[in-house]
Coordinates of C-alpha atoms (C1' of nucleotides) in Angstrom, one line a residue:
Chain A
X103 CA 36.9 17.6 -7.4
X104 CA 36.9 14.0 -7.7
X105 CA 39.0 10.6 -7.8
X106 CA 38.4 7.5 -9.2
X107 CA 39.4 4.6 -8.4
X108 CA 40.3 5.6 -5.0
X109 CA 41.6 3.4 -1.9
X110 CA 39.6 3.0 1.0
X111 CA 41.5 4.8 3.3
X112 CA 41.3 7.5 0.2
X113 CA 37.9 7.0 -0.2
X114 CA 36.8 7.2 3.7
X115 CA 39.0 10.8 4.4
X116 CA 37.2 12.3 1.2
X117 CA 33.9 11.6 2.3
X118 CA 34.2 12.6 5.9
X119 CA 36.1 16.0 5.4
X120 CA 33.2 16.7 2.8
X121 CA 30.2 15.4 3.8
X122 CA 29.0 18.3 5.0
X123 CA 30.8 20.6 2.2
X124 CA 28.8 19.8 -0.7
X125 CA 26.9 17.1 -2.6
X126 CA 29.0 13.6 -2.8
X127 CA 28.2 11.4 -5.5
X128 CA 29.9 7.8 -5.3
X129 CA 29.5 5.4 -8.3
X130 CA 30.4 2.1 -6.3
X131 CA 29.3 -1.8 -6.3
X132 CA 28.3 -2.2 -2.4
X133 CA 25.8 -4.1 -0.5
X134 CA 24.1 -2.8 2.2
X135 CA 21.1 -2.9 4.8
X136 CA 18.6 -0.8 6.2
X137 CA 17.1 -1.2 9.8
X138 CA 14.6 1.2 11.1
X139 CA 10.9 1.1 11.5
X140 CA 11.1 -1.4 8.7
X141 CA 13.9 -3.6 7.2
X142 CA 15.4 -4.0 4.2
X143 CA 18.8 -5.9 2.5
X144 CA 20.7 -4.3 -0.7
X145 CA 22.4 -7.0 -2.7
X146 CA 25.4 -6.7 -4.1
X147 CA 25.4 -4.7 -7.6
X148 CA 26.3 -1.2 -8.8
X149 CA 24.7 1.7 -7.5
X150 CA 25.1 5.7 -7.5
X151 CA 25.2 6.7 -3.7
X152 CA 24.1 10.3 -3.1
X153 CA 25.2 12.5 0.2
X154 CA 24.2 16.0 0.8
X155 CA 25.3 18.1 2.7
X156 CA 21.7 18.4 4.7
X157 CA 22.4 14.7 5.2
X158 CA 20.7 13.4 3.4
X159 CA 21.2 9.9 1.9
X160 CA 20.1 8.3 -1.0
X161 CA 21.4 4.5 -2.9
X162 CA 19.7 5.0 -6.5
X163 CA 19.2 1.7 -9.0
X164 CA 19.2 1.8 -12.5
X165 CA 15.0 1.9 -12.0
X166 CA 12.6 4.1 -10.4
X167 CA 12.2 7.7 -9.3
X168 CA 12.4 6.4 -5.5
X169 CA 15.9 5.2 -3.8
X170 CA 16.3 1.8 -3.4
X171 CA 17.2 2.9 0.0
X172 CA 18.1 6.2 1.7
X173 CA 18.0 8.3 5.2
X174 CA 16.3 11.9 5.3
X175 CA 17.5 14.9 5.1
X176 CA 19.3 15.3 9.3
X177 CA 20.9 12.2 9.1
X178 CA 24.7 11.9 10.2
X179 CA 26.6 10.1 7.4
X180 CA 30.1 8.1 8.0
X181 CA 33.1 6.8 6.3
X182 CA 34.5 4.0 8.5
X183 CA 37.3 1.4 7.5
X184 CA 36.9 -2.1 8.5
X185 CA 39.4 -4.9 7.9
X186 CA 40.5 -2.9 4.9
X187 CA 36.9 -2.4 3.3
X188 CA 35.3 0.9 3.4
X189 CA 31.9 1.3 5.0
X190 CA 29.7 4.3 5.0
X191 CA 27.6 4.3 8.0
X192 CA 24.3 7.3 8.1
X193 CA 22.1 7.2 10.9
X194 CA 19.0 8.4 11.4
X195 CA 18.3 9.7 15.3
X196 CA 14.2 10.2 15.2
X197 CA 13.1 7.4 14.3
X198 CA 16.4 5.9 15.3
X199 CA 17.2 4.3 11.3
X200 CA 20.4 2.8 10.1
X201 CA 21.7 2.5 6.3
X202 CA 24.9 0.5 6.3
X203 CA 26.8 0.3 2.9
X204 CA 29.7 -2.3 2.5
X205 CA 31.8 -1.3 -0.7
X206 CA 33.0 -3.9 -2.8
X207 CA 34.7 -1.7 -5.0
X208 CA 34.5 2.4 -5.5
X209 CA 34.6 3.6 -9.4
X210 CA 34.5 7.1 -8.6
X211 CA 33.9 9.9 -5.8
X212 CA 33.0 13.6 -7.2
X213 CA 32.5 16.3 -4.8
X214 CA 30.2 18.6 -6.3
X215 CA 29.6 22.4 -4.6
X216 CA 25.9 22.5 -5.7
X217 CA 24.2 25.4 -4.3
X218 CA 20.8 25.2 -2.3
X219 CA 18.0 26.1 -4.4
X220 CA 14.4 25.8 -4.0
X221 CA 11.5 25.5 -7.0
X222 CA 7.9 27.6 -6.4
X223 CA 5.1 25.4 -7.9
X224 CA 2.7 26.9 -9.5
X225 CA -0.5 24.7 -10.6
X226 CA -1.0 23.7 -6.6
X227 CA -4.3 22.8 -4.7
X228 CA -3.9 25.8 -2.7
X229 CA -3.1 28.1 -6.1
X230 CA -6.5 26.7 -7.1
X231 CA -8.6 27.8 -3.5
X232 CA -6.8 31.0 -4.3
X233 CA -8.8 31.2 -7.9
X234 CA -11.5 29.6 -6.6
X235 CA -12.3 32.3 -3.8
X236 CA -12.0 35.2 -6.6
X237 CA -14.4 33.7 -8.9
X238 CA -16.8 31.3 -6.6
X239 CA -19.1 32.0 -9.3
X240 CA -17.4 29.4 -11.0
X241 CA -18.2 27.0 -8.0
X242 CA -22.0 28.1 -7.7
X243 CA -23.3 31.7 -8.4
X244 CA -24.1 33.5 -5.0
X245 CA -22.0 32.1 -2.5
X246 CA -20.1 34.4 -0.1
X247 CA -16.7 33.5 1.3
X248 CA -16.7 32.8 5.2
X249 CA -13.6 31.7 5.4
X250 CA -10.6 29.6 4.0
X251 CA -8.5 26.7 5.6
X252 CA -11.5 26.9 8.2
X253 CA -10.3 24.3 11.0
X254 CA -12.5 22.6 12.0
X255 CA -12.6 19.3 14.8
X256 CA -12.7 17.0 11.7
X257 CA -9.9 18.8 9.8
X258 CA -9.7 22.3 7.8
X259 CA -12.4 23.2 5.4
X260 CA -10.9 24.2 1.9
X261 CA -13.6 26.8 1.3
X262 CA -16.2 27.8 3.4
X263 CA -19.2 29.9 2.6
X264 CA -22.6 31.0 2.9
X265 CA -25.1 30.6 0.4
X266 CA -28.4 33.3 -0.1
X267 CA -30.5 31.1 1.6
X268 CA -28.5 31.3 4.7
X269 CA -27.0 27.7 4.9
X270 CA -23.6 26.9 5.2
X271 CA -21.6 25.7 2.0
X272 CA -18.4 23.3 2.7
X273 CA -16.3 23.5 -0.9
X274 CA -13.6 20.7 -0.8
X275 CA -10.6 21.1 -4.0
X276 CA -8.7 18.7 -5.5
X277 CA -6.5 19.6 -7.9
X278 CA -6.9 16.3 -9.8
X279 CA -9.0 13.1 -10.1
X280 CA -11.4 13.3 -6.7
X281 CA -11.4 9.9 -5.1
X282 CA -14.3 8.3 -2.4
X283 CA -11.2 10.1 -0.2
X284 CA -12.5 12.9 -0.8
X285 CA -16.0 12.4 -0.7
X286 CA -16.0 11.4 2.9
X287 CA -13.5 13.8 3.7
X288 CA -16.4 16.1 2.4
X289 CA -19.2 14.5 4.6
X290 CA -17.0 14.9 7.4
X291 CA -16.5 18.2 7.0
X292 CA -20.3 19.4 6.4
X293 CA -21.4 16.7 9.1
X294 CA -18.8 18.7 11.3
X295 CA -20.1 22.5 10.5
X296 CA -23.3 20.9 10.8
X297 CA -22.9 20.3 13.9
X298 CA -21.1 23.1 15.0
X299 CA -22.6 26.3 13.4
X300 CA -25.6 24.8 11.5
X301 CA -27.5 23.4 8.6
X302 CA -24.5 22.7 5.6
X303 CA -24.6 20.8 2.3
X304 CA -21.4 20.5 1.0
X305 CA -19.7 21.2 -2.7
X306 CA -16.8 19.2 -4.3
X307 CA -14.5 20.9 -6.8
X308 CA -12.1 18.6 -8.8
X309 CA -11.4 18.2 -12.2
X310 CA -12.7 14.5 -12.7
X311 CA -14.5 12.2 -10.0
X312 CA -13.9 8.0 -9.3
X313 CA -17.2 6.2 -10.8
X314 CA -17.4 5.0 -7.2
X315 CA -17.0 8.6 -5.5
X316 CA -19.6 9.8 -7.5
X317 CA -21.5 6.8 -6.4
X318 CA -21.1 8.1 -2.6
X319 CA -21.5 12.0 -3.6
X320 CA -25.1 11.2 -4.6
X321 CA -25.4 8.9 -1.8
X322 CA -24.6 11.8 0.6
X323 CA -26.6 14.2 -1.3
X324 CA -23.1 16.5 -2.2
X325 CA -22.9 18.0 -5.1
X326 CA -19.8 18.1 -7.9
X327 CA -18.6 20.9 -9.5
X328 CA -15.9 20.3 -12.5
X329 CA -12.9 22.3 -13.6
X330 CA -10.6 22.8 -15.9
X331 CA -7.3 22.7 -13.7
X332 CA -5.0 23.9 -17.7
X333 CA -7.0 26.6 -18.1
X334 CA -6.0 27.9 -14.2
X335 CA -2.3 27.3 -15.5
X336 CA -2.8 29.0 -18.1
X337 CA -3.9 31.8 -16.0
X338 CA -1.4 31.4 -13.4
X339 CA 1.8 31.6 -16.0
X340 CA 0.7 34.6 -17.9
X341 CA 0.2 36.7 -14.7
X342 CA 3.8 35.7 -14.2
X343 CA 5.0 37.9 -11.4
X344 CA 2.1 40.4 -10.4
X345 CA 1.1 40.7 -6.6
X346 CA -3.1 40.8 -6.1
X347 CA -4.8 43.1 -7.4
X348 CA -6.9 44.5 -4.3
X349 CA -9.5 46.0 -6.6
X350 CA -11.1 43.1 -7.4
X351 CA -14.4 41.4 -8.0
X352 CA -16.6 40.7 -4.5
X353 CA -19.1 38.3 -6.3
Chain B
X104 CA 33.0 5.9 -18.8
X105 CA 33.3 9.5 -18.3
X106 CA 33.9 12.7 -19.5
X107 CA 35.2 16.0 -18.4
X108 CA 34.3 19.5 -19.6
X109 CA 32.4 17.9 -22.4
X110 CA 31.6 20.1 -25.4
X111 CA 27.8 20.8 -26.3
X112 CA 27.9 18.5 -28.8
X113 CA 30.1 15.9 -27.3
X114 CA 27.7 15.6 -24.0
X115 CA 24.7 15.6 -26.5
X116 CA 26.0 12.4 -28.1
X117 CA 27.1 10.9 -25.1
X118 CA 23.5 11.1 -23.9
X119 CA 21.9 10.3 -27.1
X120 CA 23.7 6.8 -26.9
X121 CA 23.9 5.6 -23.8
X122 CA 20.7 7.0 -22.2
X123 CA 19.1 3.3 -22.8
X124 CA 22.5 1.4 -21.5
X125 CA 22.9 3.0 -18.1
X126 CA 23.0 5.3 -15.1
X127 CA 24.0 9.0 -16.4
X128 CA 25.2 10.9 -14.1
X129 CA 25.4 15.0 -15.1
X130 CA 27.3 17.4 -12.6
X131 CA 26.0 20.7 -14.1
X132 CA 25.2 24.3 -13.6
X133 CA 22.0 24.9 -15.5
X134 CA 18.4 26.4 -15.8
X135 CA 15.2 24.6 -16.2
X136 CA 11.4 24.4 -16.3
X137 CA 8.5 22.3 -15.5
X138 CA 5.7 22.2 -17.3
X139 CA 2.5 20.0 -16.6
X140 CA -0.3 19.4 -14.1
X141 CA 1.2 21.8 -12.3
X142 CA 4.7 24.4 -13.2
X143 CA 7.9 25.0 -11.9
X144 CA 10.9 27.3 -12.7
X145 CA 14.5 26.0 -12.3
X146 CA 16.9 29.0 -10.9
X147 CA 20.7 28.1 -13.0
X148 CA 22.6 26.9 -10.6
X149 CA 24.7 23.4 -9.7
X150 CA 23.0 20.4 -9.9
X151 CA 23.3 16.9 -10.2
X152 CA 21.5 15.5 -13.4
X153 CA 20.2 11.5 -13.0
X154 CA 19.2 9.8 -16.0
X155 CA 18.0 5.8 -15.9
X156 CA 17.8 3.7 -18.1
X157 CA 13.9 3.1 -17.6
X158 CA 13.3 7.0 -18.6
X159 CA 13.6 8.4 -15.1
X160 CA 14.9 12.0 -14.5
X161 CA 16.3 13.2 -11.4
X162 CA 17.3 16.5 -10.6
X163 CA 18.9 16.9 -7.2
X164 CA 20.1 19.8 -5.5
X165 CA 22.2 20.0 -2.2
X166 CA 19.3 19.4 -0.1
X167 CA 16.3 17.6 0.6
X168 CA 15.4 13.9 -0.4
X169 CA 13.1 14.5 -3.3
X170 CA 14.3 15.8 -6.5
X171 CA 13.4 19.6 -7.1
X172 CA 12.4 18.3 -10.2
X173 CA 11.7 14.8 -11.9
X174 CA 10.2 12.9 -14.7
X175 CA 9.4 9.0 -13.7
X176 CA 9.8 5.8 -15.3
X177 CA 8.7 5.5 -19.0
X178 CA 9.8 9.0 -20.0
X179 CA 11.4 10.2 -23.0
X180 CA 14.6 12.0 -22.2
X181 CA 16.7 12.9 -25.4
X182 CA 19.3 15.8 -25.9
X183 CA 19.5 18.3 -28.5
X184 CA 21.6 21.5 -29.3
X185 CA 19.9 24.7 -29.8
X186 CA 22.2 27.5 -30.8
X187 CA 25.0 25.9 -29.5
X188 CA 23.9 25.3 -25.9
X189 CA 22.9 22.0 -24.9
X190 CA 19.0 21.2 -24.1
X191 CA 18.1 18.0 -22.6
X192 CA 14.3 17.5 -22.8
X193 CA 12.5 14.8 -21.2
X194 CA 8.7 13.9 -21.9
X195 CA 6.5 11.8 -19.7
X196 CA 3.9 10.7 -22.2
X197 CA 0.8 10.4 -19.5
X198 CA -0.1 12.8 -17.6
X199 CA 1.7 15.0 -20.5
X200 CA 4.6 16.8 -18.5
X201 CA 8.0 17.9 -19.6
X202 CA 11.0 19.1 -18.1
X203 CA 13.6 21.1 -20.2
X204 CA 17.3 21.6 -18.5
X205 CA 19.5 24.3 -20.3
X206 CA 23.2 23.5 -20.0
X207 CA 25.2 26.3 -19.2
X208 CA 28.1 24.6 -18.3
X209 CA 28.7 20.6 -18.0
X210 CA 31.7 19.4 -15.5
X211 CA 31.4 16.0 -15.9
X212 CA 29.1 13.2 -17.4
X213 CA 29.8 9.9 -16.2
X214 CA 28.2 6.6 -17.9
X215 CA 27.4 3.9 -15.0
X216 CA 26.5 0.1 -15.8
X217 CA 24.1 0.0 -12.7
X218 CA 22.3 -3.9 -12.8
X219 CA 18.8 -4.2 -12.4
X220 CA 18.1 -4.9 -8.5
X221 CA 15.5 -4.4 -6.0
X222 CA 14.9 -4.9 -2.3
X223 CA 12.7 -7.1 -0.6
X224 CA 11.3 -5.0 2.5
X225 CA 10.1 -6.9 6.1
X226 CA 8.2 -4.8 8.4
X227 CA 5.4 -3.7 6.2
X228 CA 2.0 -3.3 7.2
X229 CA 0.9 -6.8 5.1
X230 CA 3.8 -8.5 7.0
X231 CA 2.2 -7.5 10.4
X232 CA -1.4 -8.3 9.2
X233 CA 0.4 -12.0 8.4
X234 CA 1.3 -12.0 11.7
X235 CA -1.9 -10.5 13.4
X236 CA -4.0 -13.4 11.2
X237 CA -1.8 -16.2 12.6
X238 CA -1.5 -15.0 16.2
X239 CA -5.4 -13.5 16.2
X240 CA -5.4 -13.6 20.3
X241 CA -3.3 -10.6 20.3
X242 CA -5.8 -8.7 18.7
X243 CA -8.7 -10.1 20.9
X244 CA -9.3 -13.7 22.1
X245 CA -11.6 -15.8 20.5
X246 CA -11.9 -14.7 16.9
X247 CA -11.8 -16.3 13.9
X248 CA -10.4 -15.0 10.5
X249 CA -12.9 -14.8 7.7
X250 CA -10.4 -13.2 5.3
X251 CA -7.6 -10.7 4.6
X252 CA -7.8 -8.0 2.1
X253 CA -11.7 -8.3 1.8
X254 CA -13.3 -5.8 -1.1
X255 CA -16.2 -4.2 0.3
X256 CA -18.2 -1.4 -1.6
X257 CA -16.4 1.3 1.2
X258 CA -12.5 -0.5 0.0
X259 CA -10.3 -3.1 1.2
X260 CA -10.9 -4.7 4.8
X261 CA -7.2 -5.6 6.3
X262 CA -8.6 -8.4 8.3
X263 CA -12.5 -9.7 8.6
X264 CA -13.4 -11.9 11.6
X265 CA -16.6 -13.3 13.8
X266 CA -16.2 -13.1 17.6
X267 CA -17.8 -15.9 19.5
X268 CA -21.2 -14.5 19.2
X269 CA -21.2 -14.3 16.0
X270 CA -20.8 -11.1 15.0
X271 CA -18.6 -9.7 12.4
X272 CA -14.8 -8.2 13.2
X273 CA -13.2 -5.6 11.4
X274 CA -9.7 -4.9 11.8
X275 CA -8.2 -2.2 10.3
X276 CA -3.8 -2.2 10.6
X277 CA -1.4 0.3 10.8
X278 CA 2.2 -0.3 11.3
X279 CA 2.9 3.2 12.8
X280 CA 0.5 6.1 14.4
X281 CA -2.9 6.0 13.6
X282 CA -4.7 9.1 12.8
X283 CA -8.1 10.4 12.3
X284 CA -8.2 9.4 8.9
X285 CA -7.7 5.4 9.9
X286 CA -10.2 5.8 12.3
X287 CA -12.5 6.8 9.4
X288 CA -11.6 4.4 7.6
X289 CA -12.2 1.7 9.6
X290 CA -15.6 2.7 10.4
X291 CA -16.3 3.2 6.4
X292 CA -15.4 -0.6 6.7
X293 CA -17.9 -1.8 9.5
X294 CA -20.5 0.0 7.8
X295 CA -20.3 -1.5 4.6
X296 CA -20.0 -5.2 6.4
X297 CA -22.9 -4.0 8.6
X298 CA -25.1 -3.6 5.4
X299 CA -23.9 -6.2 3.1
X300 CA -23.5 -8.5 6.0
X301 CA -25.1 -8.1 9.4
X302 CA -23.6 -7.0 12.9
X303 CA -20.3 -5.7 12.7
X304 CA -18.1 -4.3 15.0
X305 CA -14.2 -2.5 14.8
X306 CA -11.0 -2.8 15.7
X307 CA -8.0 -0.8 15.3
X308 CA -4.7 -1.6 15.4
X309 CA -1.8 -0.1 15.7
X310 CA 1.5 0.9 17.3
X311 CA -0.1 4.3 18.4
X312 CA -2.4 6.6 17.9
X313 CA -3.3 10.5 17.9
X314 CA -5.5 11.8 20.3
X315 CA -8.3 13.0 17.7
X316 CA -7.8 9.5 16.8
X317 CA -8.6 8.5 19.7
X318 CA -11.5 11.0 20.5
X319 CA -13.4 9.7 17.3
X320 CA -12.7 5.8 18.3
X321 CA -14.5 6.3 21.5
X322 CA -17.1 8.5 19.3
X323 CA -17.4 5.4 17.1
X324 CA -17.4 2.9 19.6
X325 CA -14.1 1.2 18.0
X326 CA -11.7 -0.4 19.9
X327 CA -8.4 -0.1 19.9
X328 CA -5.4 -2.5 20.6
X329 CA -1.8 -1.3 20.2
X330 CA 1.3 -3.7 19.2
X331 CA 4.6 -3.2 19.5
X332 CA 5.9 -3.6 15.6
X333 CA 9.8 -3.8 17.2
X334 CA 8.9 -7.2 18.2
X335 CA 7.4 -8.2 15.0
X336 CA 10.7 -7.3 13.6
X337 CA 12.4 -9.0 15.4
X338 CA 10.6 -12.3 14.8
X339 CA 10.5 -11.5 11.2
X340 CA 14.5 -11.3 11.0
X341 CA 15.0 -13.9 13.0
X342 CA 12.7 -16.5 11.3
X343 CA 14.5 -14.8 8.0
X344 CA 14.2 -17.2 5.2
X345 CA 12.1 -19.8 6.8
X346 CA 8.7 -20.4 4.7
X347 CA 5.3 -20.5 6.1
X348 CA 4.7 -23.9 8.2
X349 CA 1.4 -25.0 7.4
X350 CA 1.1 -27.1 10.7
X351 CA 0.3 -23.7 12.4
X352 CA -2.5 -22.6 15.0
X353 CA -5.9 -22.3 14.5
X354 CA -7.3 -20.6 17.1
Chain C
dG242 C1' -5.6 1.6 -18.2
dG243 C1' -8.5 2.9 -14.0
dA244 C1' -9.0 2.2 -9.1
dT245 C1' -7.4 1.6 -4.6
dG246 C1' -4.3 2.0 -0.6
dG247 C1' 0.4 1.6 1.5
dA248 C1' 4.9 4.0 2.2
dT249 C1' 11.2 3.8 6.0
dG250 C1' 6.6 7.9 2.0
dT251 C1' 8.6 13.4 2.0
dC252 C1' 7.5 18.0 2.9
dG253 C1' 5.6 22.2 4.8
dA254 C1' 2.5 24.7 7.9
dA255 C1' 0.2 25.4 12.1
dA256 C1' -0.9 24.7 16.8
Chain D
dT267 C1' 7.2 18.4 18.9
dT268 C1' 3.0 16.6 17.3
dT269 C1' -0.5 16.8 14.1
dC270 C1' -2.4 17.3 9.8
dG271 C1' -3.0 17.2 4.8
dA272 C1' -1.0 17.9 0.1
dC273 C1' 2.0 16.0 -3.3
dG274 C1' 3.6 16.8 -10.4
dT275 C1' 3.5 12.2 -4.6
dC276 C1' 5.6 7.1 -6.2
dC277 C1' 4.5 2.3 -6.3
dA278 C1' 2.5 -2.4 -6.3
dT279 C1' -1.7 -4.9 -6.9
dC280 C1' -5.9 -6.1 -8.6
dC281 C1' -9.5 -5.7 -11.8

DNA sequence: GGATGGATGTCGAAA
DNA sequence: TTTCGACGTCCATCC
């Protein structure tokens, strides 16, 4: 369903008996602001202005992934006239944000039933722990698991296990390029089980390290494990669809 | 410039040409995949296809903000016909990551002249460090600014000061809640000035701040000092396009 | 191109 | 609701 060209008065009853029906898309010159927690003016020029049905808002440029400007999914979204020119009015309630378009002139307005749909990634930091705590040989030979997503008062340990000396081993993941981030989120962590439960060194997993975090990992006396994150997706896509097996390896 | 219902082949040339001029907008019902640092499966269903000029690639359900899936800027999107169905392929060159859309059916692509344009936001955290560095006594009486945006071997120091006895300042700014991770940074910081340096102490500021925040401030020794950002907007879209007056305070 | 940190980040999970 | 951390984060900036 769509029109183009459309009046304002045309263009204001389409959007608010469908706002909430499916996705609109409006090809339109406008200007516009955003007020919020920040503050922003749109200048004049054409843009594609995206509502969902969610609420969602978003005013996309001819550049960049991101929206020039938009409101989050919750938001209530508006046609209103005034003096003749058609304003679209979302608003944000927590944290109380406006976007306020002014159209200049409307090209087109498509309705578009688009039906909600999610995506399962595959490839994530938490896919990795997963592998990670079948095969911790891979992170060191002879560590047991203790736990995973261990909380702890300076945030949740990725992997946490025990190696056959006794002492505590903190394993931090990242799926990609480990920063100095990471590294002190590390020493937090092993400084915190230290603390807590007893004497820890601490492991991080990535599959590359910063010059200047590896600086800081030998500073702090942590060690760094690499890994090849392609060969875990290569894993990950040929088991496809097939639950854990329970009879699995322990060590 | 639009089309309806366009063939295979028809929407494959439409794309092919006009994929460098302007905003494409696909209404669609479609499958697809993502394949890269991590991997994705696209159920067939409606979606709304965006492709930009600069190489971006939207794909947007009927919820959520974020695309379910996306190439950025600097991608290679082209379209091709494979059996008769339409395949449009888009390549981001680094990290290698694709995403492959299979057409089942194509309502309507539409070719949009979008201009070039891009907002200037006010309210960001460097506009409230501005402020902070010319109005220093809300922060703490008596300082003086040594710098803003000061590389140290621990990262970038929002503000450096000396008290009146001397002693080194750090400031570290947030325009919204402060976490733990702030907190941690900002000690990072007055460590690093405390060896390359001599004396430091902290400060944190920020419109609020969690209570584990908090807890590790105290633990620290840190100080913190909260500020209202609303009123920094305010001043900063009242003064609006007024430059910087060099006959300013110093103290 | 790598490194670093902000963002109206967004999003999901857990407490 | 608040807090917390990941994200295919994206993005500007600086080196």
């Amino acid at each position: 369903m769509r029109i183009l060209e459309p009046e304002p008065r045309e263009a204001a009853a389409f959007i608010n008996t469908n706002r909430r029906r499916g996705l609109i898309a409006i090809f339109c010159i406008c200007g516009g602001t955003y007020r919020g927690r920040a503050a922003a003016e749109l200048p004049v020029a054409p843009y594609l202005v995206v509502i969902k049905p969610d609420g969602t808002l978003l005013v996309h440029g001819s550049e960049k992934a991101t929206p020039l400007v938009w409101n989050p999914p919750g938001s209530s979204n508006m046609a209103v006239l005034e003096g003749g020119t058609l304003l679209l009015k979302s608003l944000r309630p927590r944290p109380s944000e406006s976007v306020v378009l002014k159209m200049e002139r409307v090209l087109e307005i498509a309705l578009f039933d688009a039906g909600s749909s999610s995506v399962r990634l595959r490839g994530t930091e938490r896919d990795l722990v997963d592998f990670l705590v079948k095969n911790m040989e891979v992170v060191e030979p002879g560590l047991d698991v203790v736990g995973v997503e261990v909380p702890t008062e300076a945030g949740h340990i990725d992997i946490l296990a025990v190696d056959g000396a006794g002492e505590y081993v903190v394993v931090e993941v990242k799926r990609d390029v480990a920063d100095h981030e990471a590294v002190f989120q590390l020493r937090r962590y092993v400084e915190a089980v230290a603390k807590a439960r007893g004497r820890a060194r601490g492991i991080l997993v990535a599959s590359d390290i910063t010059s200047s975090a590896f600086h800081y990992l030998r500073e702090y006396n942590l060690k760094f494990v690499k890994v090849k994150p392609g060969e875990l997706m290569e894993k990950l896509l040929n088991k496809s669809s097939c639950e854990s097996s329970s009879t699995d390896m322990r060590r």
